Amino acid sequence: MPEYKLRINGTSHNVNVDDDTPLLWVLRDELKLLGTKFGCGIGQCGACTVHFEGAAVRSCLIAVSTIGTSEITTIEGLSEEGDHPVQKAWLEHDVPQCGYCQSGQIMNATALLTENPKPTDKDIDNAMSGNICRCGTYVRIKQAIKTASNQ
Amino acid sequence: MTKIKTQYNRRSFLKISAAAGGGMLIGFSWLTCCVSGGKTEEALAIPNEWFEINGYIKIGDTGLVTIYSPNPEIGQNVKTSMPMIVAEELDVDWNNVIVEQAPLNTGFYHNQVAGGSQSIRKGWHALRMAGATARRMLLEATAKAWGVEVIALTVSGGIIKEINGDRTMGYGDIAVQAVAMEVPEEVELKDIKDFKLISTSVKNVDGKNIVTGKPLFGLDFKREGMKLAMIQHPPAFGMKVKDFNEAEIKAMPGIQDAFIVDISVPEPGYFDEKGYQQLVAIVGDSTWQLMKAKKALKTNWEAVSELENSEDHMKRMEGTLASGEMHESRKDGDPEAAFKKASKVIERTYSSPFLPHNTMEPMNFFANVTETSAELIGPTQTPQALEGSVSKLLGLPIEDVTVNMTRMGGGFGRRLYVNFGVEAAAISKQTGAPIKLIYTREDDMTQGTYRPAYLTTYKAGLDENNNLIAFSVKGTGLPESPVFEHRFPAGTVDNYLAEKASTHTNITTGAWRAPRSHFTAGAEQSFLDEVAELAGKDPIEFRLELFDRAISNPVGKRNDYDAKRYAGVLKLVKEKSNWGQSMPGIHRGVAAYFCHNSYVAEVIDIAMEDGKPKIKKVWCAVDCGIVINRDAAKNMVQGGVVDGIGHAMYSQLTFKEGTPQENNFNTYRLIRHSQAPEDIEVFFVENDIDPTGLGEPGLPPAVGALANALYQATGERYYHQPFMSLKTVMG
Ligand code: FES
Ligand code: FES
């Protein structure tokens, strides 16, 4: 198996995996970064969202061999203490129900706010519609994004 | 104060204490990073020593308190609300509370199930008593230490004070003596008006762990030496596995083992799998290699029963309704004569398709089976049923099977059924190693245990003064009928008939959030909307008239609702939503429903935007008795509303030759951000009635309110789910 040197959350990690292994399973199986979740495996639910050079991507669709030296950030790397403004807004609105989709939602929302610090409702709908929440916390997610955007 | 007899004795405490001390941390030491709690930075220090007061409460020498949450956590937030009830009666500061998930212990806890919205309702007394008993023991120990009577003491926030003196004692200082006290035979519960914590809003105890991505879920569980496993079940209902390319699969990189497992258990129970008993199992090191091996499977299947199609399903249910085989489950008066006499008669038929649960976290379970024991860890709504099935499968005594619960990425009824846990045990046994079984989304969505499909016909007759004089409901489903014969409007009409029958299918079904109510509320409440329209009455006034009848002079004795509370939520939603005031561009629908012991009425406001309905606001009025955790209760109702709207609007699972045609989120539609209501406001009826659950009751009325608002917005009635075809949504 080939060896890959990955830049994740500011540190280098060496992994030996098949070249077509999706980043999602490198994170979860090899690096024990379990905050990134598996929901569909085909880019349709957003549970596996991470940042790739700052942009939100579905880690289940990114083969390890295509990452190169790009900087990856996962939910674990979003902040040291869980105090990123988006995480704080999520806690303030007590968004999660089961919680399973939320790291993906947070990573997607963070990327949205970096690109567009004052999103309209429509912008939020457009940016977030690839992230399913089966528990239906959509209303609170929108409120939390607005709270974070005002920080 | 209410005095109640304690149900506990010393021995039951000791039993749970032993389990708590030994088994509690279930190898979750990798999890010690993420203690759940109200605990904040200013909280007390981590204790050196803990004292088990009883199976719910452990007090540390610094005064920090651990409360065990007995029930499975699927997102309904019982892991916060159940310990809140204990903390209220114990009288501790929530900031000094840590919460831990309790292990399965049928000898001690009651009803360790996440089902039927019953956790709070059935747990209420036991949780209060656990807190009150501990408080009493701490008081008695202090009284003894100071040589005073208990009545000379007061307690607040975990500090005991002398009423006529200066002495104070922290729970942490007296805990060591309190554990040695006799368990009191009788304890006093707080007056409801003295509650300090209950009915406030407390944040989710796992909130911080969730937003920082800590490993909390079954899928995140890992143990040294553990292998991973995947299964392949038959592609169609009615098929069975014969053989597969075993040698080829075993030769693939990273694959250790591949075989067929059989999960049939002797005398299967309600929660055992009714469908696929034999599955191909593959064991390996990494998820991705297992997924590739699954793709390389060449399996021979054989048809063992009919391969069904969706078109036949509808015809089959229509056949049942038309046949003479309906079972009359309730009859009041003379419905036949009343319908003949009626000046207006209306009849409508409603349907809904099969639906998978689609919990966001796919099915998975850890199992470590040896010759003499089985250890299971993972997401289950019914740990006790799983323990029983594994014991039967392996022929092991029940004491040698342990089940522990992780947090769950959704339940919705799917994890009441235990097959994935049993499969994990069967695979671990055969391969001789600890394994964690993981389903792909496709496995999860095509495995069965679906919400049944339904078809129901309603008929109503009005007299010349537009009074409802006759009502009938006749329903069937694949396989179960959705009819609740004793629910509203039974009891409000002199002439009433309910009939039901089941229709055969080999597609496996199970409980799905608010079973039967999820369909029935939508059908019944949109039918009543049409009846009210025919009668020329306002839909809320029309219902209130019926409730007046049920309050003053109910028909029959077996009506299963309290008409006053039912009318109460309708009146509250009417007031809060300013029902009756016209709002330009807004089209409104209303519905009310009672199920799982709670009453909910909802108004949905729709605006047409670009020719498509957009839900602007949902107003909810809820009577669930005492509200435990206010904001979390609102979250639960909001989730139910989105779930109800989403599935009624967009979701369906169809079949061709026994094969589900939708198997992932590219073809199966779940509601998304842009389709969700813009706002959902929740109001509670304030009363002192013992609390009931909220996991389910918010969902059913949303379907009716939605159909009725859609009618106002589009002029069309919606009888068949999903209301929005793929074409309507995509344009
Ligand atoms: S798991 Fe990657 S989008 Fe669903
Ligand atoms: S909180 Fe459960 S899926 Fe979003």
mmCIF file of C-alpha atoms in Angstrom, chain B residues 257-574:
data_model
loop_
_atom_site.group_PDB
_atom_site.id
_atom_site.type_symbol
_atom_site.label_atom_id
_atom_site.label_comp_id
_atom_site.label_asym_id
_atom_site.label_seq_id
_atom_site.Cartn_x
_atom_site.Cartn_y
_atom_site.Cartn_z
ATOM 1 C CA ASP B 257 -12.966 -13.859 6.618
ATOM 2 C CA ALA B 258 -16.185 -14.217 4.668
ATOM 3 C CA PHE B 259 -19.087 -16.534 5.416
ATOM 4 C CA ILE B 260 -22.845 -16.842 5.635
ATOM 5 C CA VAL B 261 -24.353 -16.146 9.048
ATOM 6 C CA ASP B 262 -27.713 -17.255 10.289
ATOM 7 C CA ILE B 263 -29.419 -15.022 12.848
ATOM 8 C CA SER B 264 -32.564 -17.075 13.422
ATOM 9 C CA VAL B 265 -33.287 -17.355 17.115
ATOM 10 C CA PRO B 266 -35.605 -19.901 18.661
ATOM 11 C CA GLU B 267 -39.004 -18.401 19.512
ATOM 12 C CA PRO B 268 -38.320 -14.968 18.022
ATOM 13 C CA GLY B 269 -39.840 -12.034 19.877
ATOM 14 C CA TYR B 270 -41.507 -8.834 18.732
ATOM 15 C CA PHE B 271 -38.196 -7.026 18.204
ATOM 16 C CA ASP B 272 -36.525 -9.804 16.224
ATOM 17 C CA GLU B 273 -35.993 -9.556 12.491
ATOM 18 C CA LYS B 274 -38.836 -11.041 10.515
ATOM 19 C CA GLY B 275 -37.127 -10.933 7.121
ATOM 20 C CA TYR B 276 -33.565 -11.792 6.230
ATOM 21 C CA GLN B 277 -32.224 -14.540 8.447
ATOM 22 C CA GLN B 278 -29.183 -15.504 6.390
ATOM 23 C CA LEU B 279 -26.662 -12.925 5.288
ATOM 24 C CA VAL B 280 -23.226 -12.824 3.746
ATOM 25 C CA ALA B 281 -20.735 -11.440 6.256
ATOM 26 C CA ILE B 282 -17.259 -10.098 5.482
ATOM 27 C CA VAL B 283 -14.658 -9.348 8.153
ATOM 28 C CA GLY B 284 -11.617 -7.151 7.630
ATOM 29 C CA ASP B 285 -9.382 -4.343 8.826
ATOM 30 C CA SER B 286 -10.713 -1.253 7.169
ATOM 31 C CA THR B 287 -14.102 0.057 6.163
ATOM 32 C CA TRP B 288 -12.996 0.959 2.658
ATOM 33 C CA GLN B 289 -11.538 -2.477 1.953
ATOM 34 C CA LEU B 290 -14.767 -4.032 3.196
ATOM 35 C CA MET B 291 -16.793 -1.769 0.925
ATOM 36 C CA LYS B 292 -14.667 -2.850 -2.020
ATOM 37 C CA ALA B 293 -15.111 -6.502 -1.090
ATOM 38 C CA LYS B 294 -18.852 -5.957 -0.894
ATOM 39 C CA LYS B 295 -18.796 -4.591 -4.439
ATOM 40 C CA ALA B 296 -16.870 -7.668 -5.600
ATOM 41 C CA LEU B 297 -19.435 -10.072 -4.155
ATOM 42 C CA LYS B 298 -21.021 -12.440 -6.642
ATOM 43 C CA THR B 299 -23.887 -13.975 -4.760
ATOM 44 C CA ASN B 300 -26.472 -16.479 -5.928
ATOM 45 C CA TRP B 301 -29.892 -15.697 -4.566
ATOM 46 C CA GLU B 302 -33.015 -17.817 -4.847
ATOM 47 C CA ALA B 303 -36.590 -16.629 -4.826
ATOM 48 C CA VAL B 304 -38.466 -18.244 -1.949
ATOM 49 C CA SER B 305 -41.668 -16.205 -2.024
ATOM 50 C CA GLU B 306 -43.406 -13.571 -4.127
ATOM 51 C CA LEU B 307 -41.426 -10.619 -5.495
ATOM 52 C CA GLU B 308 -43.777 -7.673 -4.969
ATOM 53 C CA ASN B 309 -44.331 -4.458 -6.927
ATOM 54 C CA SER B 310 -45.625 -1.085 -5.759
ATOM 55 C CA GLU B 311 -48.513 -1.064 -8.259
ATOM 56 C CA ASP B 312 -49.765 -4.359 -6.853
ATOM 57 C CA HIS B 313 -49.524 -2.987 -3.336
ATOM 58 C CA MET B 314 -52.137 -0.305 -3.961
ATOM 59 C CA LYS B 315 -54.441 -2.760 -5.762
ATOM 60 C CA ARG B 316 -54.099 -5.222 -2.940
ATOM 61 C CA MET B 317 -55.094 -2.657 -0.303
ATOM 62 C CA GLU B 318 -58.016 -1.467 -2.434
ATOM 63 C CA GLY B 319 -59.076 -5.088 -2.688
ATOM 64 C CA THR B 320 -59.071 -5.415 1.099
ATOM 65 C CA LEU B 321 -61.212 -2.297 1.589
ATOM 66 C CA ALA B 322 -63.700 -3.509 -1.043
ATOM 67 C CA SER B 323 -63.860 -7.031 0.366
ATOM 68 C CA GLY B 324 -66.300 -8.181 3.002
ATOM 69 C CA GLU B 325 -63.391 -9.085 5.271
ATOM 70 C CA MET B 326 -63.263 -5.880 7.256
ATOM 71 C CA HIS B 327 -63.433 -6.313 10.994
ATOM 72 C CA GLU B 328 -65.861 -3.999 12.765
ATOM 73 C CA SER B 329 -63.920 -2.640 15.735
ATOM 74 C CA ARG B 330 -66.397 -0.053 17.020
ATOM 75 C CA LYS B 331 -69.981 0.866 16.275
ATOM 76 C CA ASP B 332 -72.126 3.513 17.953
ATOM 77 C CA GLY B 333 -75.774 4.104 17.024
ATOM 78 C CA ASP B 334 -76.941 3.179 13.538
ATOM 79 C CA PRO B 335 -74.429 4.581 11.032
ATOM 80 C CA GLU B 336 -76.116 3.005 8.025
ATOM 81 C CA ALA B 337 -79.484 4.639 8.724
ATOM 82 C CA ALA B 338 -77.842 7.954 9.620
ATOM 83 C CA PHE B 339 -75.917 8.107 6.336
ATOM 84 C CA LYS B 340 -79.228 7.451 4.495
ATOM 85 C CA LYS B 341 -80.908 10.251 6.382
ATOM 86 C CA ALA B 342 -78.025 12.738 5.988
ATOM 87 C CA SER B 343 -78.560 15.698 3.711
ATOM 88 C CA LYS B 344 -74.891 15.856 2.747
ATOM 89 C CA VAL B 345 -72.456 12.940 2.571
ATOM 90 C CA ILE B 346 -68.736 13.122 1.807
ATOM 91 C CA GLU B 347 -66.301 10.247 1.322
ATOM 92 C CA ARG B 348 -62.531 10.490 0.769
ATOM 93 C CA THR B 349 -59.646 8.034 0.559
ATOM 94 C CA TYR B 350 -56.075 8.643 1.765
ATOM 95 C CA SER B 351 -52.824 6.722 1.339
ATOM 96 C CA SER B 352 -49.167 6.737 2.296
ATOM 97 C CA PRO B 353 -46.209 4.687 1.031
ATOM 98 C CA PHE B 354 -43.630 2.468 2.730
ATOM 99 C CA LEU B 355 -40.925 4.563 4.401
ATOM 100 C CA PRO B 356 -37.519 3.626 5.783
ATOM 101 C CA HIS B 357 -36.411 5.232 9.072
ATOM 102 C CA ASN B 358 -33.123 6.522 7.721
ATOM 103 C CA THR B 359 -31.480 7.378 11.011
ATOM 104 C CA MET B 360 -28.541 9.608 10.149
ATOM 105 C CA GLU B 361 -26.145 7.137 11.782
ATOM 106 C CA PRO B 362 -26.521 3.842 9.897
ATOM 107 C CA MET B 363 -27.061 0.630 11.874
ATOM 108 C CA ASN B 364 -23.939 -0.690 13.590
ATOM 109 C CA PHE B 365 -22.952 -2.659 16.676
ATOM 110 C CA PHE B 366 -19.889 -3.910 18.521
ATOM 111 C CA ALA B 367 -19.855 -7.515 19.702
ATOM 112 C CA ASN B 368 -17.272 -9.568 21.512
ATOM 113 C CA VAL B 369 -18.434 -13.171 21.792
ATOM 114 C CA THR B 370 -16.399 -15.826 23.540
ATOM 115 C CA GLU B 371 -17.246 -19.410 24.534
ATOM 116 C CA THR B 372 -18.749 -18.205 27.779
ATOM 117 C CA SER B 373 -19.842 -14.633 27.312
ATOM 118 C CA ALA B 374 -21.097 -11.963 24.966
ATOM 119 C CA GLU B 375 -20.474 -8.273 25.295
ATOM 120 C CA LEU B 376 -22.428 -5.853 23.108
ATOM 121 C CA ILE B 377 -21.991 -2.111 22.827
ATOM 122 C CA GLY B 378 -23.830 0.187 20.513
ATOM 123 C CA PRO B 379 -26.945 2.063 19.532
ATOM 124 C CA THR B 380 -30.102 0.274 20.648
ATOM 125 C CA GLN B 381 -33.504 1.559 21.751
ATOM 126 C CA THR B 382 -34.242 -1.790 23.407
ATOM 127 C CA PRO B 383 -31.129 -3.090 25.181
ATOM 128 C CA GLN B 384 -33.151 -5.651 27.093
ATOM 129 C CA ALA B 385 -34.631 -7.206 23.954
ATOM 130 C CA LEU B 386 -31.173 -7.371 22.398
ATOM 131 C CA GLU B 387 -29.779 -9.085 25.495
ATOM 132 C CA GLY B 388 -32.553 -11.675 25.263
ATOM 133 C CA SER B 389 -32.107 -12.347 21.564
ATOM 134 C CA VAL B 390 -28.333 -12.693 21.811
ATOM 135 C CA SER B 391 -28.724 -15.052 24.736
ATOM 136 C CA LYS B 392 -31.091 -17.194 22.641
ATOM 137 C CA LEU B 393 -28.918 -17.032 19.535
ATOM 138 C CA LEU B 394 -25.779 -18.151 21.364
ATOM 139 C CA GLY B 395 -27.428 -20.416 23.912
ATOM 140 C CA LEU B 396 -25.774 -18.407 26.687
ATOM 141 C CA PRO B 397 -27.424 -17.701 30.046
ATOM 142 C CA ILE B 398 -28.768 -14.156 30.153
ATOM 143 C CA GLU B 399 -26.325 -13.220 32.964
ATOM 144 C CA ASP B 400 -23.440 -13.854 30.608
ATOM 145 C CA VAL B 401 -24.673 -11.347 28.047
ATOM 146 C CA THR B 402 -24.044 -7.649 28.674
ATOM 147 C CA VAL B 403 -25.405 -4.786 26.632
ATOM 148 C CA ASN B 404 -24.293 -1.188 26.884
ATOM 149 C CA MET B 405 -25.682 1.812 25.082
ATOM 150 C CA THR B 406 -23.906 4.526 23.184
ATOM 151 C CA ARG B 407 -25.502 7.777 22.153
ATOM 152 C CA MET B 408 -27.506 7.203 18.980
ATOM 153 C CA GLY B 409 -27.541 9.114 15.721
ATOM 154 C CA GLY B 410 -31.329 8.945 15.613
ATOM 155 C CA GLY B 411 -33.787 6.161 16.381
ATOM 156 C CA PHE B 412 -37.285 6.866 15.060
ATOM 157 C CA GLY B 413 -38.214 3.298 15.994
ATOM 158 C CA ARG B 414 -35.627 1.568 13.818
ATOM 159 C CA ARG B 415 -33.355 0.665 16.713
ATOM 160 C CA LEU B 416 -36.197 -0.996 18.609
ATOM 161 C CA TYR B 417 -35.484 -3.966 16.353
ATOM 162 C CA VAL B 418 -32.392 -5.833 17.320
ATOM 163 C CA ASN B 419 -31.246 -7.656 14.182
ATOM 164 C CA PHE B 420 -28.060 -5.633 13.622
ATOM 165 C CA GLY B 421 -26.913 -6.354 17.180
ATOM 166 C CA VAL B 422 -27.710 -10.028 16.766
ATOM 167 C CA GLU B 423 -25.859 -10.046 13.437
ATOM 168 C CA ALA B 424 -22.814 -8.537 15.138
ATOM 169 C CA ALA B 425 -22.914 -11.286 17.781
ATOM 170 C CA ALA B 426 -23.267 -14.010 15.153
ATOM 171 C CA ILE B 427 -20.325 -12.636 13.159
ATOM 172 C CA SER B 428 -18.117 -12.224 16.230
ATOM 173 C CA LYS B 429 -18.835 -15.802 17.257
ATOM 174 C CA GLN B 430 -18.119 -17.277 13.855
ATOM 175 C CA THR B 431 -14.916 -15.310 13.253
ATOM 176 C CA GLY B 432 -13.729 -15.649 16.846
ATOM 177 C CA ALA B 433 -12.837 -11.998 17.391
ATOM 178 C CA PRO B 434 -14.368 -8.782 18.648
ATOM 179 C CA ILE B 435 -15.945 -7.019 15.686
ATOM 180 C CA LYS B 436 -17.896 -3.921 14.872
ATOM 181 C CA LEU B 437 -20.582 -4.363 12.253
ATOM 182 C CA ILE B 438 -21.275 -1.359 10.019
ATOM 183 C CA TYR B 439 -24.117 -0.954 7.542
ATOM 184 C CA THR B 440 -23.702 1.206 4.467
ATOM 185 C CA ARG B 441 -26.574 3.593 3.761
ATOM 186 C CA GLU B 442 -27.728 1.208 1.054
ATOM 187 C CA ASP B 443 -27.779 -1.718 3.513
ATOM 188 C CA ASP B 444 -29.661 0.451 5.951
ATOM 189 C CA MET B 445 -32.307 1.687 3.517
ATOM 190 C CA THR B 446 -32.988 -1.630 1.815
ATOM 191 C CA GLN B 447 -32.980 -3.898 4.862
ATOM 192 C CA GLY B 448 -36.689 -3.519 5.693
ATOM 193 C CA THR B 449 -38.413 -2.839 9.024
ATOM 194 C CA TYR B 450 -40.216 -0.027 7.188
ATOM 195 C CA ARG B 451 -43.134 2.104 8.163
ATOM 196 C CA PRO B 452 -46.107 0.201 6.650
ATOM 197 C CA ALA B 453 -48.054 1.529 3.650
ATOM 198 C CA TYR B 454 -51.668 2.527 4.381
ATOM 199 C CA LEU B 455 -55.017 3.136 2.702
ATOM 200 C CA THR B 456 -58.034 4.528 4.566
ATOM 201 C CA THR B 457 -61.500 5.717 3.547
ATOM 202 C CA TYR B 458 -63.400 8.244 5.659
ATOM 203 C CA LYS B 459 -67.064 9.087 5.275
ATOM 204 C CA ALA B 460 -69.136 11.749 7.034
ATOM 205 C CA GLY B 461 -72.829 12.699 6.977
ATOM 206 C CA LEU B 462 -74.271 16.135 7.902
ATOM 207 C CA ASP B 463 -77.910 16.907 8.674
ATOM 208 C CA GLU B 464 -79.793 19.894 7.223
ATOM 209 C CA ASN B 465 -78.341 22.115 10.000
ATOM 210 C CA ASN B 466 -74.820 21.012 9.149
ATOM 211 C CA ASN B 467 -74.399 18.915 12.275
ATOM 212 C CA LEU B 468 -72.180 15.862 12.004
ATOM 213 C CA ILE B 469 -74.558 12.925 12.460
ATOM 214 C CA ALA B 470 -72.613 10.028 10.972
ATOM 215 C CA PHE B 471 -68.929 9.159 10.644
ATOM 216 C CA SER B 472 -67.116 6.096 9.456
ATOM 217 C CA VAL B 473 -63.506 5.088 9.014
ATOM 218 C CA LYS B 474 -62.289 2.002 7.233
ATOM 219 C CA GLY B 475 -58.599 1.289 6.882
ATOM 220 C CA THR B 476 -56.009 -1.250 5.919
ATOM 221 C CA GLY B 477 -52.260 -1.366 5.525
ATOM 222 C CA LEU B 478 -49.381 -3.532 4.445
ATOM 223 C CA PRO B 479 -49.642 -5.323 6.767
ATOM 224 C CA GLU B 480 -51.335 -3.504 9.681
ATOM 225 C CA SER B 481 -54.455 -1.346 9.703
ATOM 226 C CA PRO B 482 -53.887 2.259 10.827
ATOM 227 C CA VAL B 483 -57.342 2.679 12.423
ATOM 228 C CA PHE B 484 -57.629 3.753 16.079
ATOM 229 C CA GLU B 485 -61.296 3.115 16.737
ATOM 230 C CA HIS B 486 -61.519 4.931 20.073
ATOM 231 C CA ARG B 487 -59.801 8.128 19.068
ATOM 232 C CA PHE B 488 -61.434 11.394 18.093
ATOM 233 C CA PRO B 489 -63.911 11.904 16.473
ATOM 234 C CA ALA B 490 -65.249 8.754 18.130
ATOM 235 C CA GLY B 491 -67.256 9.949 21.105
ATOM 236 C CA THR B 492 -68.495 13.087 19.383
ATOM 237 C CA VAL B 493 -70.866 11.521 16.827
ATOM 238 C CA ASP B 494 -74.005 9.507 17.608
ATOM 239 C CA ASN B 495 -73.553 7.188 14.673
ATOM 240 C CA TYR B 496 -70.018 5.961 14.258
ATOM 241 C CA LEU B 497 -68.359 2.987 12.627
ATOM 242 C CA ALA B 498 -64.709 1.873 12.568
ATOM 243 C CA GLU B 499 -63.556 -1.070 10.468
ATOM 244 C CA LYS B 500 -60.132 -2.504 9.873
ATOM 245 C CA ALA B 501 -58.238 -5.325 8.213
ATOM 246 C CA SER B 502 -54.651 -6.172 7.390
ATOM 247 C CA THR B 503 -53.273 -6.828 3.918
ATOM 248 C CA HIS B 504 -50.546 -9.360 3.271
ATOM 249 C CA THR B 505 -46.999 -8.424 2.253
ATOM 250 C CA ASN B 506 -43.568 -10.021 2.667
ATOM 251 C CA ILE B 507 -41.906 -6.627 3.007
ATOM 252 C CA THR B 508 -40.914 -6.281 6.639
ATOM 253 C CA THR B 509 -42.281 -3.406 8.674
ATOM 254 C CA GLY B 510 -41.940 -1.973 12.145
ATOM 255 C CA ALA B 511 -42.704 0.941 14.419
ATOM 256 C CA TRP B 512 -41.769 4.273 12.831
ATOM 257 C CA ARG B 513 -41.984 7.477 14.910
ATOM 258 C CA ALA B 514 -45.630 7.805 16.034
ATOM 259 C CA PRO B 515 -46.735 4.508 14.509
ATOM 260 C CA ARG B 516 -50.051 4.716 12.614
ATOM 261 C CA SER B 517 -50.692 8.192 14.076
ATOM 262 C CA HIS B 518 -48.213 9.650 11.551
ATOM 263 C CA PHE B 519 -50.616 8.634 8.776
ATOM 264 C CA THR B 520 -53.947 8.679 10.557
ATOM 265 C CA ALA B 521 -53.602 12.219 11.917
ATOM 266 C CA GLY B 522 -52.930 13.543 8.430
ATOM 267 C CA ALA B 523 -55.820 11.675 6.847
ATOM 268 C CA GLU B 524 -58.369 12.298 9.597
ATOM 269 C CA GLN B 525 -57.459 15.937 10.122
ATOM 270 C CA SER B 526 -57.565 16.806 6.443
ATOM 271 C CA PHE B 527 -60.835 14.914 6.075
ATOM 272 C CA LEU B 528 -62.344 16.929 8.953
ATOM 273 C CA ASP B 529 -61.147 20.089 7.226
ATOM 274 C CA GLU B 530 -63.201 19.108 4.203
ATOM 275 C CA VAL B 531 -66.190 18.211 6.365
ATOM 276 C CA ALA B 532 -65.985 21.597 8.113
ATOM 277 C CA GLU B 533 -65.851 23.291 4.723
ATOM 278 C CA LEU B 534 -68.913 21.335 3.593
ATOM 279 C CA ALA B 535 -70.692 22.405 6.783
ATOM 280 C CA GLY B 536 -69.708 26.010 6.138
ATOM 281 C CA LYS B 537 -67.886 26.227 9.450
ATOM 282 C CA ASP B 538 -64.492 27.485 10.557
ATOM 283 C CA PRO B 539 -62.245 24.421 10.983
ATOM 284 C CA ILE B 540 -61.303 25.271 14.583
ATOM 285 C CA GLU B 541 -64.882 26.144 15.602
ATOM 286 C CA PHE B 542 -66.118 22.945 13.969
ATOM 287 C CA ARG B 543 -63.698 20.846 16.027
ATOM 288 C CA LEU B 544 -64.430 22.772 19.223
ATOM 289 C CA GLU B 545 -68.150 22.062 18.767
ATOM 290 C CA LEU B 546 -67.341 18.368 18.571
ATOM 291 C CA PHE B 547 -65.196 18.564 21.700
ATOM 292 C CA ASP B 548 -68.021 20.375 23.508
ATOM 293 C CA ARG B 549 -70.186 17.393 22.729
ATOM 294 C CA ALA B 550 -67.505 15.008 23.992
ATOM 295 C CA ILE B 551 -67.159 17.043 27.188
ATOM 296 C CA SER B 552 -70.857 17.425 27.998
ATOM 297 C CA ASN B 553 -72.325 14.219 26.654
ATOM 298 C CA PRO B 554 -69.779 11.791 25.180
ATOM 299 C CA VAL B 555 -70.911 8.921 23.001
ATOM 300 C CA GLY B 556 -69.612 5.606 24.310
ATOM 301 C CA LYS B 557 -67.322 4.933 27.236
ATOM 302 C CA ARG B 558 -64.049 3.906 25.656
ATOM 303 C CA ASN B 559 -62.934 7.190 24.093
ATOM 304 C CA ASP B 560 -59.236 7.356 24.711
ATOM 305 C CA TYR B 561 -58.751 11.133 25.035
ATOM 306 C CA ASP B 562 -59.536 13.961 27.416
ATOM 307 C CA ALA B 563 -61.756 16.290 25.387
ATOM 308 C CA LYS B 564 -60.974 19.300 27.605
ATOM 309 C CA ARG B 565 -57.221 19.015 27.088
ATOM 310 C CA TYR B 566 -57.766 18.386 23.362
ATOM 311 C CA ALA B 567 -59.904 21.526 23.074
ATOM 312 C CA GLY B 568 -57.323 23.338 25.220
ATOM 313 C CA VAL B 569 -54.496 23.012 22.688
ATOM 314 C CA LEU B 570 -56.801 24.088 19.862
ATOM 315 C CA LYS B 571 -57.825 27.187 21.787
ATOM 316 C CA LEU B 572 -54.214 27.988 22.599
ATOM 317 C CA VAL B 573 -53.033 27.660 19.014
ATOM 318 C CA LYS B 574 -56.011 29.733 17.888
#
